[in-house]
Amino acid sequence: MNVTTLPKPPRVGLVSLGCPKALVDSERIMTKLRADGYDMSPDYAGADVVLVNTCGFLDSAKEESLEAIGEAIAENGRVVVTGCMGKEADVIRNRFPQVLAVTGPQQYEEVVAAVHEAAPPVPSPFIDLVPTEHLGPGLKLTPRHYSYVKISEGCNHRCAFCIIPHLRGDLVSRRPDAILREAEKLVAAGTRELLVISQDTSAYGVDLRHKSFPLKSGGEVRAHMTDLARELGKLGQPENNVWVRLHYVYPYPHVDNVIPLMAEGLVLPYLDIPFQHASPDVLRRMRRPANDAKVLQRIRSWREMVPELAIRSTFVVGFPGETEEDVAYLLGWLEEAQLDRVGAFKFEPVEGAPATSMADQVPEDVKQERYEAVMALSARISAEKLAAKVGSTLDVLIDAVDAETGGATGRSKADAPEIDGEVQLRDAGGLKPGDIVAAKIEDSDEHDLYGVPA
Ligand code: SF4
């Protein structure tokens, strides 16, 4: 049996100088880097690259910043400089020509890009929360009009095929006020869509005992998925209503409470629920959370409340001990659940995961057959669901425009970037990425929709 050994993620050391605002910037940069698969290094020696967030407010602060850069170069050698002193790139480069990159304050994308360049992340389907297109070589950073917002790190579950808790530890939620502050900045900088990510979004705030935190604008917010989602949904209102998309939600009973937020238009009618399987026996052996036999019933009731709800999910076939009956159960379940988007994976043993040493490993050719069966059924369901949208008018967030053809590519509320389908628009001249337009849907295929601005 081939066992996959995961490469170690690159480690970033951080020296953060200056005012609380600079600290927020550091926090924001590190959140993005953590979301991209980086680890933090508590010391110079263990870091693949050191990020120095400088302060340039007073001469004394500038000198302190230069000293910090000098120390980082002496101790580590691979240094990226950002922050207020980044405005004086010449001063820094004259004194430290070996600095890898200098970026200014609030240039988050540039500083993250510089770190990616200095220590490229190692894409891994076993641990990445964001699509690997964002991580691999030939780096593609999130465009400004959509942004991933990581709300917690780690996980309290112990799924048998997963090594995240081993790598990242138990769930640690970020403070909701810090998340909102970050999201506010993103929206002010042009983000139209916030993609909420974590290992288990529905468990958000459990470690903080769901306590409330004061907001700068007055009032308070509870560290709870529903409350956080509601506050995120209010950002940019009324003129720049931001799209809030929830990823990695487990179907715990309290998830029912976010459905009304979708009905109110505060959160997109979209749920990314990694079911991984449907057979109760396989789920039990996988040690999956919220493994409730009544899930189909719940999906039905959610759809009664929000008929346009799109559900995306992933499934693993070929888990050790999976029988033909389990697969038949899964296919029947999928037929009934009518999920909008399905990704399937063949079970792959990963070093350190309990399932790797389980008995009754499934042969590769059998995994392949089962994988193809799930993919074929999901493609048929997806094609049928998309065909039913032909003739309707949908809001489309524009991702890219093609000046030559006059066409544009975007996504409806049912499509997350990179992982779901697209809406291809013709005669879309004058649009730009980040615009949200109403589009009349004219055609469809297995994955995508085709239309024209209405
Ligand atoms: S819920 Fe399971 S699969 Fe997801 S991160 Fe936690 S242990 Fe891993």
PDB file of N, CA and C in Angstrom, residues 5-90:
ATOM      1  N   THR A   5       3.195  10.738   2.339  1.00  0.00           N
ATOM      2  CA  THR A   5       3.806  11.515   3.429  1.00  0.00           C
ATOM      3  C   THR A   5       3.677  12.982   3.065  1.00  0.00           C
ATOM      4  N   LEU A   6       3.141  13.770   3.958  1.00  0.00           N
ATOM      5  CA  LEU A   6       2.924  15.176   3.623  1.00  0.00           C
ATOM      6  C   LEU A   6       4.205  15.997   3.787  1.00  0.00           C
ATOM      7  N   PRO A   7       4.470  16.885   2.831  1.00  0.00           N
ATOM      8  CA  PRO A   7       5.628  17.766   2.992  1.00  0.00           C
ATOM      9  C   PRO A   7       5.384  18.762   4.113  1.00  0.00           C
ATOM     10  N   LYS A   8       6.452  19.199   4.740  1.00  0.00           N
ATOM     11  CA  LYS A   8       6.299  20.172   5.841  1.00  0.00           C
ATOM     12  C   LYS A   8       5.952  21.540   5.260  1.00  0.00           C
ATOM     13  N   PRO A   9       4.983  22.250   5.850  1.00  0.00           N
ATOM     14  CA  PRO A   9       4.672  23.584   5.326  1.00  0.00           C
ATOM     15  C   PRO A   9       5.812  24.554   5.598  1.00  0.00           C
ATOM     16  N   PRO A  10       6.014  25.553   4.743  1.00  0.00           N
ATOM     17  CA  PRO A  10       7.036  26.557   5.018  1.00  0.00           C
ATOM     18  C   PRO A  10       6.677  27.367   6.264  1.00  0.00           C
ATOM     19  N   ARG A  11       7.698  27.893   6.939  1.00  0.00           N
ATOM     20  CA  ARG A  11       7.443  28.607   8.194  1.00  0.00           C
ATOM     21  C   ARG A  11       7.866  30.066   8.059  1.00  0.00           C
ATOM     22  N   VAL A  12       7.015  30.925   8.592  1.00  0.00           N
ATOM     23  CA  VAL A  12       7.266  32.369   8.501  1.00  0.00           C
ATOM     24  C   VAL A  12       7.513  32.912   9.907  1.00  0.00           C
ATOM     25  N   GLY A  13       8.599  33.649  10.059  1.00  0.00           N
ATOM     26  CA  GLY A  13       8.844  34.350  11.314  1.00  0.00           C
ATOM     27  C   GLY A  13       8.329  35.775  11.169  1.00  0.00           C
ATOM     28  N   LEU A  14       7.836  36.351  12.251  1.00  0.00           N
ATOM     29  CA  LEU A  14       7.275  37.702  12.157  1.00  0.00           C
ATOM     30  C   LEU A  14       7.859  38.596  13.237  1.00  0.00           C
ATOM     31  N   VAL A  15       8.309  39.771  12.806  1.00  0.00           N
ATOM     32  CA  VAL A  15       8.705  40.805  13.760  1.00  0.00           C
ATOM     33  C   VAL A  15       7.754  41.959  13.498  1.00  0.00           C
ATOM     34  N   SER A  16       6.898  42.272  14.457  1.00  0.00           N
ATOM     35  CA  SER A  16       5.890  43.306  14.228  1.00  0.00           C
ATOM     36  C   SER A  16       6.175  44.511  15.112  1.00  0.00           C
ATOM     37  N   LEU A  17       6.466  45.629  14.479  1.00  0.00           N
ATOM     38  CA  LEU A  17       6.774  46.856  15.224  1.00  0.00           C
ATOM     39  C   LEU A  17       5.625  47.846  15.044  1.00  0.00           C
ATOM     40  N   GLY A  18       5.630  48.887  15.879  1.00  0.00           N
ATOM     41  CA  GLY A  18       4.698  49.982  15.626  1.00  0.00           C
ATOM     42  C   GLY A  18       3.393  49.919  16.384  1.00  0.00           C
ATOM     43  N   CYS A  19       2.429  50.671  15.857  1.00  0.00           N
ATOM     44  CA  CYS A  19       1.184  50.946  16.564  1.00  0.00           C
ATOM     45  C   CYS A  19       0.205  49.763  16.456  1.00  0.00           C
ATOM     46  N   PRO A  20      -0.921  49.848  17.174  1.00  0.00           N
ATOM     47  CA  PRO A  20      -1.900  48.755  17.112  1.00  0.00           C
ATOM     48  C   PRO A  20      -2.402  48.494  15.689  1.00  0.00           C
ATOM     49  N   LYS A  21      -2.434  49.551  14.863  1.00  0.00           N
ATOM     50  CA  LYS A  21      -2.897  49.372  13.494  1.00  0.00           C
ATOM     51  C   LYS A  21      -1.937  48.457  12.715  1.00  0.00           C
ATOM     52  N   ALA A  22      -0.648  48.675  12.987  1.00  0.00           N
ATOM     53  CA  ALA A  22       0.347  47.821  12.330  1.00  0.00           C
ATOM     54  C   ALA A  22       0.182  46.377  12.794  1.00  0.00           C
ATOM     55  N   LEU A  23      -0.202  46.240  14.051  1.00  0.00           N
ATOM     56  CA  LEU A  23      -0.398  44.899  14.596  1.00  0.00           C
ATOM     57  C   LEU A  23      -1.584  44.217  13.900  1.00  0.00           C
ATOM     58  N   VAL A  24      -2.617  45.008  13.650  1.00  0.00           N
ATOM     59  CA  VAL A  24      -3.784  44.469  12.932  1.00  0.00           C
ATOM     60  C   VAL A  24      -3.358  44.040  11.527  1.00  0.00           C
ATOM     61  N   ASP A  25      -2.509  44.872  10.904  1.00  0.00           N
ATOM     62  CA  ASP A  25      -2.015  44.502   9.570  1.00  0.00           C
ATOM     63  C   ASP A  25      -1.243  43.185   9.629  1.00  0.00           C
ATOM     64  N   SER A  26      -0.379  43.071  10.657  1.00  0.00           N
ATOM     65  CA  SER A  26       0.391  41.832  10.806  1.00  0.00           C
ATOM     66  C   SER A  26      -0.549  40.645  10.964  1.00  0.00           C
ATOM     67  N   GLU A  27      -1.569  40.858  11.785  1.00  0.00           N
ATOM     68  CA  GLU A  27      -2.528  39.784  12.049  1.00  0.00           C
ATOM     69  C   GLU A  27      -3.209  39.365  10.738  1.00  0.00           C
ATOM     70  N   ARG A  28      -3.564  40.351   9.958  1.00  0.00           N
ATOM     71  CA  ARG A  28      -4.244  40.114   8.698  1.00  0.00           C
ATOM     72  C   ARG A  28      -3.328  39.353   7.715  1.00  0.00           C
ATOM     73  N   ILE A  29      -2.081  39.785   7.659  1.00  0.00           N
ATOM     74  CA  ILE A  29      -1.126  39.117   6.750  1.00  0.00           C
ATOM     75  C   ILE A  29      -0.917  37.672   7.202  1.00  0.00           C
ATOM     76  N   MET A  30      -0.747  37.493   8.523  1.00  0.00           N
ATOM     77  CA  MET A  30      -0.501  36.147   9.007  1.00  0.00           C
ATOM     78  C   MET A  30      -1.727  35.259   8.814  1.00  0.00           C
ATOM     79  N   THR A  31      -2.918  35.839   8.963  1.00  0.00           N
ATOM     80  CA  THR A  31      -4.133  35.044   8.736  1.00  0.00           C
ATOM     81  C   THR A  31      -4.149  34.533   7.300  1.00  0.00           C
ATOM     82  N   LYS A  32      -3.810  35.417   6.383  1.00  0.00           N
ATOM     83  CA  LYS A  32      -3.798  35.033   4.970  1.00  0.00           C
ATOM     84  C   LYS A  32      -2.733  33.953   4.739  1.00  0.00           C
ATOM     85  N   LEU A  33      -1.569  34.151   5.350  1.00  0.00           N
ATOM     86  CA  LEU A  33      -0.506  33.167   5.148  1.00  0.00           C
ATOM     87  C   LEU A  33      -0.875  31.827   5.783  1.00  0.00           C
ATOM     88  N   ARG A  34      -1.525  31.870   6.956  1.00  0.00           N
ATOM     89  CA  ARG A  34      -1.960  30.616   7.581  1.00  0.00           C
ATOM     90  C   ARG A  34      -2.973  29.929   6.686  1.00  0.00           C
ATOM     91  N   ALA A  35      -3.874  30.726   6.115  1.00  0.00           N
ATOM     92  CA  ALA A  35      -4.887  30.155   5.218  1.00  0.00           C
ATOM     93  C   ALA A  35      -4.230  29.555   3.980  1.00  0.00           C
ATOM     94  N   ASP A  36      -3.086  30.098   3.597  1.00  0.00           N
ATOM     95  CA  ASP A  36      -2.376  29.579   2.426  1.00  0.00           C
ATOM     96  C   ASP A  36      -1.483  28.388   2.786  1.00  0.00           C
ATOM     97  N   GLY A  37      -1.521  27.955   4.041  1.00  0.00           N
ATOM     98  CA  GLY A  37      -0.802  26.741   4.415  1.00  0.00           C
ATOM     99  C   GLY A  37       0.535  26.971   5.096  1.00  0.00           C
ATOM    100  N   TYR A  38       0.846  28.205   5.479  1.00  0.00           N
ATOM    101  CA  TYR A  38       2.116  28.466   6.160  1.00  0.00           C
ATOM    102  C   TYR A  38       1.978  28.202   7.656  1.00  0.00           C
ATOM    103  N   ASP A  39       3.093  27.851   8.267  1.00  0.00           N
ATOM    104  CA  ASP A  39       3.146  27.777   9.724  1.00  0.00           C
ATOM    105  C   ASP A  39       3.909  28.991  10.221  1.00  0.00           C
ATOM    106  N   MET A  40       3.716  29.309  11.497  1.00  0.00           N
ATOM    107  CA  MET A  40       4.487  30.417  12.068  1.00  0.00           C
ATOM    108  C   MET A  40       5.703  29.839  12.780  1.00  0.00           C
ATOM    109  N   SER A  41       6.788  30.575  12.728  1.00  0.00           N
ATOM    110  CA  SER A  41       7.975  30.133  13.457  1.00  0.00           C
ATOM    111  C   SER A  41       8.184  31.099  14.619  1.00  0.00           C
ATOM    112  N   PRO A  42       8.367  30.570  15.831  1.00  0.00           N
ATOM    113  CA  PRO A  42       8.557  31.472  16.979  1.00  0.00           C
ATOM    114  C   PRO A  42       9.971  32.052  17.033  1.00  0.00           C
ATOM    115  N   ASP A  43      10.898  31.520  16.213  1.00  0.00           N
ATOM    116  CA  ASP A  43      12.269  32.036  16.270  1.00  0.00           C
ATOM    117  C   ASP A  43      12.835  32.209  14.865  1.00  0.00           C
ATOM    118  N   TYR A  44      13.945  32.906  14.788  1.00  0.00           N
ATOM    119  CA  TYR A  44      14.595  33.132  13.493  1.00  0.00           C
ATOM    120  C   TYR A  44      15.066  31.823  12.864  1.00  0.00           C
ATOM    121  N   ALA A  45      15.622  30.958  13.705  1.00  0.00           N
ATOM    122  CA  ALA A  45      16.300  29.769  13.182  1.00  0.00           C
ATOM    123  C   ALA A  45      15.328  28.859  12.420  1.00  0.00           C
ATOM    124  N   GLY A  46      14.097  28.756  12.912  1.00  0.00           N
ATOM    125  CA  GLY A  46      13.159  27.814  12.291  1.00  0.00           C
ATOM    126  C   GLY A  46      12.391  28.407  11.119  1.00  0.00           C
ATOM    127  N   ALA A  47      12.659  29.674  10.773  1.00  0.00           N
ATOM    128  CA  ALA A  47      11.844  30.335   9.742  1.00  0.00           C
ATOM    129  C   ALA A  47      12.471  30.175   8.356  1.00  0.00           C
ATOM    130  N   ASP A  48      11.631  29.927   7.350  1.00  0.00           N
ATOM    131  CA  ASP A  48      12.111  29.900   5.966  1.00  0.00           C
ATOM    132  C   ASP A  48      12.219  31.318   5.429  1.00  0.00           C
ATOM    133  N   VAL A  49      11.439  32.206   6.003  1.00  0.00           N
ATOM    134  CA  VAL A  49      11.515  33.613   5.628  1.00  0.00           C
ATOM    135  C   VAL A  49      11.023  34.434   6.838  1.00  0.00           C
ATOM    136  N   VAL A  50      11.614  35.600   7.031  1.00  0.00           N
ATOM    137  CA  VAL A  50      11.186  36.449   8.160  1.00  0.00           C
ATOM    138  C   VAL A  50      10.537  37.708   7.594  1.00  0.00           C
ATOM    139  N   LEU A  51       9.361  38.007   8.131  1.00  0.00           N
ATOM    140  CA  LEU A  51       8.629  39.189   7.701  1.00  0.00           C
ATOM    141  C   LEU A  51       8.798  40.260   8.781  1.00  0.00           C
ATOM    142  N   VAL A  52       9.302  41.428   8.385  1.00  0.00           N
ATOM    143  CA  VAL A  52       9.443  42.507   9.365  1.00  0.00           C
ATOM    144  C   VAL A  52       8.419  43.579   9.014  1.00  0.00           C
ATOM    145  N   ASN A  53       7.442  43.768   9.907  1.00  0.00           N
ATOM    146  CA  ASN A  53       6.426  44.810   9.706  1.00  0.00           C
ATOM    147  C   ASN A  53       6.911  46.051  10.450  1.00  0.00           C
ATOM    148  N   THR A  54       7.298  47.058   9.691  1.00  0.00           N
ATOM    149  CA  THR A  54       8.023  48.194  10.260  1.00  0.00           C
ATOM    150  C   THR A  54       7.108  49.358  10.635  1.00  0.00           C
ATOM    151  N   CYS A  55       7.691  50.289  11.399  1.00  0.00           N
ATOM    152  CA  CYS A  55       7.002  51.528  11.731  1.00  0.00           C
ATOM    153  C   CYS A  55       7.911  52.682  11.286  1.00  0.00           C
ATOM    154  N   GLY A  56       7.311  53.706  10.664  1.00  0.00           N
ATOM    155  CA  GLY A  56       8.142  54.815  10.194  1.00  0.00           C
ATOM    156  C   GLY A  56       7.632  56.145  10.683  1.00  0.00           C
ATOM    157  N   PHE A  57       6.922  56.118  11.808  1.00  0.00           N
ATOM    158  CA  PHE A  57       6.237  57.317  12.279  1.00  0.00           C
ATOM    159  C   PHE A  57       7.213  58.389  12.751  1.00  0.00           C
ATOM    160  N   LEU A  58       8.175  57.995  13.583  1.00  0.00           N
ATOM    161  CA  LEU A  58       9.179  58.934  14.104  1.00  0.00           C
ATOM    162  C   LEU A  58      10.564  58.443  13.703  1.00  0.00           C
ATOM    163  N   ASP A  59      11.549  59.335  13.738  1.00  0.00           N
ATOM    164  CA  ASP A  59      12.903  58.916  13.390  1.00  0.00           C
ATOM    165  C   ASP A  59      13.368  57.767  14.275  1.00  0.00           C
ATOM    166  N   SER A  60      13.000  57.845  15.558  1.00  0.00           N
ATOM    167  CA  SER A  60      13.433  56.781  16.467  1.00  0.00           C
ATOM    168  C   SER A  60      12.795  55.454  16.054  1.00  0.00           C
ATOM    169  N   ALA A  61      11.536  55.532  15.598  1.00  0.00           N
ATOM    170  CA  ALA A  61      10.838  54.302  15.169  1.00  0.00           C
ATOM    171  C   ALA A  61      11.487  53.759  13.902  1.00  0.00           C
ATOM    172  N   LYS A  62      11.915  54.682  13.015  1.00  0.00           N
ATOM    173  CA  LYS A  62      12.575  54.240  11.774  1.00  0.00           C
ATOM    174  C   LYS A  62      13.869  53.516  12.118  1.00  0.00           C
ATOM    175  N   GLU A  63      14.619  54.113  13.049  1.00  0.00           N
ATOM    176  CA  GLU A  63      15.896  53.499  13.425  1.00  0.00           C
ATOM    177  C   GLU A  63      15.647  52.114  14.030  1.00  0.00           C
ATOM    178  N   GLU A  64      14.603  52.037  14.864  1.00  0.00           N
ATOM    179  CA  GLU A  64      14.273  50.748  15.483  1.00  0.00           C
ATOM    180  C   GLU A  64      13.910  49.727  14.400  1.00  0.00           C
ATOM    181  N   SER A  65      13.192  50.196  13.362  1.00  0.00           N
ATOM    182  CA  SER A  65      12.805  49.301  12.267  1.00  0.00           C
ATOM    183  C   SER A  65      14.032  48.809  11.524  1.00  0.00           C
ATOM    184  N   LEU A  66      14.955  49.744  11.241  1.00  0.00           N
ATOM    185  CA  LEU A  66      16.172  49.348  10.513  1.00  0.00           C
ATOM    186  C   LEU A  66      16.992  48.355  11.333  1.00  0.00           C
ATOM    187  N   GLU A  67      17.026  48.588  12.634  1.00  0.00           N
ATOM    188  CA  GLU A  67      17.758  47.650  13.499  1.00  0.00           C
ATOM    189  C   GLU A  67      17.116  46.262  13.441  1.00  0.00           C
ATOM    190  N   ALA A  68      15.784  46.253  13.447  1.00  0.00           N
ATOM    191  CA  ALA A  68      15.073  44.959  13.417  1.00  0.00           C
ATOM    192  C   ALA A  68      15.342  44.235  12.096  1.00  0.00           C
ATOM    193  N   ILE A  69      15.395  45.009  11.000  1.00  0.00           N
ATOM    194  CA  ILE A  69      15.683  44.390   9.697  1.00  0.00           C
ATOM    195  C   ILE A  69      17.104  43.811   9.723  1.00  0.00           C
ATOM    196  N   GLY A  70      18.042  44.610  10.273  1.00  0.00           N
ATOM    197  CA  GLY A  70      19.436  44.158  10.356  1.00  0.00           C
ATOM    198  C   GLY A  70      19.550  42.886  11.174  1.00  0.00           C
ATOM    199  N   GLU A  71      18.824  42.841  12.278  1.00  0.00           N
ATOM    200  CA  GLU A  71      18.897  41.653  13.139  1.00  0.00           C
ATOM    201  C   GLU A  71      18.342  40.434  12.394  1.00  0.00           C
ATOM    202  N   ALA A  72      17.206  40.633  11.702  1.00  0.00           N
ATOM    203  CA  ALA A  72      16.585  39.512  10.980  1.00  0.00           C
ATOM    204  C   ALA A  72      17.517  39.001   9.878  1.00  0.00           C
ATOM    205  N   ILE A  73      18.222  39.927   9.230  1.00  0.00           N
ATOM    206  CA  ILE A  73      19.148  39.506   8.170  1.00  0.00           C
ATOM    207  C   ILE A  73      20.322  38.732   8.776  1.00  0.00           C
ATOM    208  N   ALA A  74      20.831  39.255   9.901  1.00  0.00           N
ATOM    209  CA  ALA A  74      21.964  38.577  10.532  1.00  0.00           C
ATOM    210  C   ALA A  74      21.564  37.193  11.034  1.00  0.00           C
ATOM    211  N   GLU A  75      20.369  37.082  11.584  1.00  0.00           N
ATOM    212  CA  GLU A  75      19.963  35.821  12.211  1.00  0.00           C
ATOM    213  C   GLU A  75      19.421  34.815  11.208  1.00  0.00           C
ATOM    214  N   ASN A  76      18.780  35.337  10.141  1.00  0.00           N
ATOM    215  CA  ASN A  76      18.129  34.409   9.213  1.00  0.00           C
ATOM    216  C   ASN A  76      18.582  34.602   7.769  1.00  0.00           C
ATOM    217  N   GLY A  77      18.611  35.855   7.328  1.00  0.00           N
ATOM    218  CA  GLY A  77      19.111  36.143   5.983  1.00  0.00           C
ATOM    219  C   GLY A  77      18.037  36.313   4.929  1.00  0.00           C
ATOM    220  N   ARG A  78      16.853  35.682   5.142  1.00  0.00           N
ATOM    221  CA  ARG A  78      15.793  35.778   4.124  1.00  0.00           C
ATOM    222  C   ARG A  78      14.677  36.661   4.692  1.00  0.00           C
ATOM    223  N   VAL A  79      14.674  37.918   4.256  1.00  0.00           N
ATOM    224  CA  VAL A  79      13.813  38.900   4.925  1.00  0.00           C
ATOM    225  C   VAL A  79      12.933  39.656   3.929  1.00  0.00           C
ATOM    226  N   VAL A  80      11.654  39.745   4.263  1.00  0.00           N
ATOM    227  CA  VAL A  80      10.704  40.572   3.512  1.00  0.00           C
ATOM    228  C   VAL A  80      10.276  41.695   4.444  1.00  0.00           C
ATOM    229  N   VAL A  81      10.308  42.934   3.929  1.00  0.00           N
ATOM    230  CA  VAL A  81       9.961  44.081   4.770  1.00  0.00           C
ATOM    231  C   VAL A  81       8.620  44.643   4.310  1.00  0.00           C
ATOM    232  N   THR A  82       7.776  44.984   5.274  1.00  0.00           N
ATOM    233  CA  THR A  82       6.513  45.622   4.937  1.00  0.00           C
ATOM    234  C   THR A  82       6.226  46.715   5.972  1.00  0.00           C
ATOM    235  N   GLY A  83       5.077  47.366   5.858  1.00  0.00           N
ATOM    236  CA  GLY A  83       4.687  48.354   6.856  1.00  0.00           C
ATOM    237  C   GLY A  83       5.052  49.767   6.452  1.00  0.00           C
ATOM    238  N   CYS A  84       4.899  50.677   7.411  1.00  0.00           N
ATOM    239  CA  CYS A  84       5.021  52.109   7.117  1.00  0.00           C
ATOM    240  C   CYS A  84       6.368  52.481   6.530  1.00  0.00           C
ATOM    241  N   MET A  85       7.435  51.813   6.987  1.00  0.00           N
ATOM    242  CA  MET A  85       8.753  52.192   6.459  1.00  0.00           C
ATOM    243  C   MET A  85       8.962  51.702   5.025  1.00  0.00           C
ATOM    244  N   GLY A  86       8.044  50.828   4.590  1.00  0.00           N
ATOM    245  CA  GLY A  86       8.120  50.340   3.212  1.00  0.00           C
ATOM    246  C   GLY A  86       7.994  51.475   2.206  1.00  0.00           C
ATOM    247  N   LYS A  87       7.456  52.623   2.678  1.00  0.00           N
ATOM    248  CA  LYS A  87       7.343  53.792   1.796  1.00  0.00           C
ATOM    249  C   LYS A  87       8.734  54.339   1.469  1.00  0.00           C
ATOM    250  N   GLU A  88       9.695  53.995   2.334  1.00  0.00           N
ATOM    251  CA  GLU A  88      11.074  54.458   2.098  1.00  0.00           C
ATOM    252  C   GLU A  88      11.942  53.291   1.667  1.00  0.00           C
ATOM    253  N   ALA A  89      11.509  52.659   0.602  1.00  0.00           N
ATOM    254  CA  ALA A  89      12.189  51.447   0.135  1.00  0.00           C
ATOM    255  C   ALA A  89      13.666  51.707  -0.161  1.00  0.00           C
ATOM    256  N   ASP A  90      13.978  52.921  -0.679  1.00  0.00           N
ATOM    257  CA  ASP A  90      15.374  53.217  -1.034  1.00  0.00           C
ATOM    258  C   ASP A  90      16.283  53.167   0.191  1.00  0.00           C
TER     259      ASP A  90
END
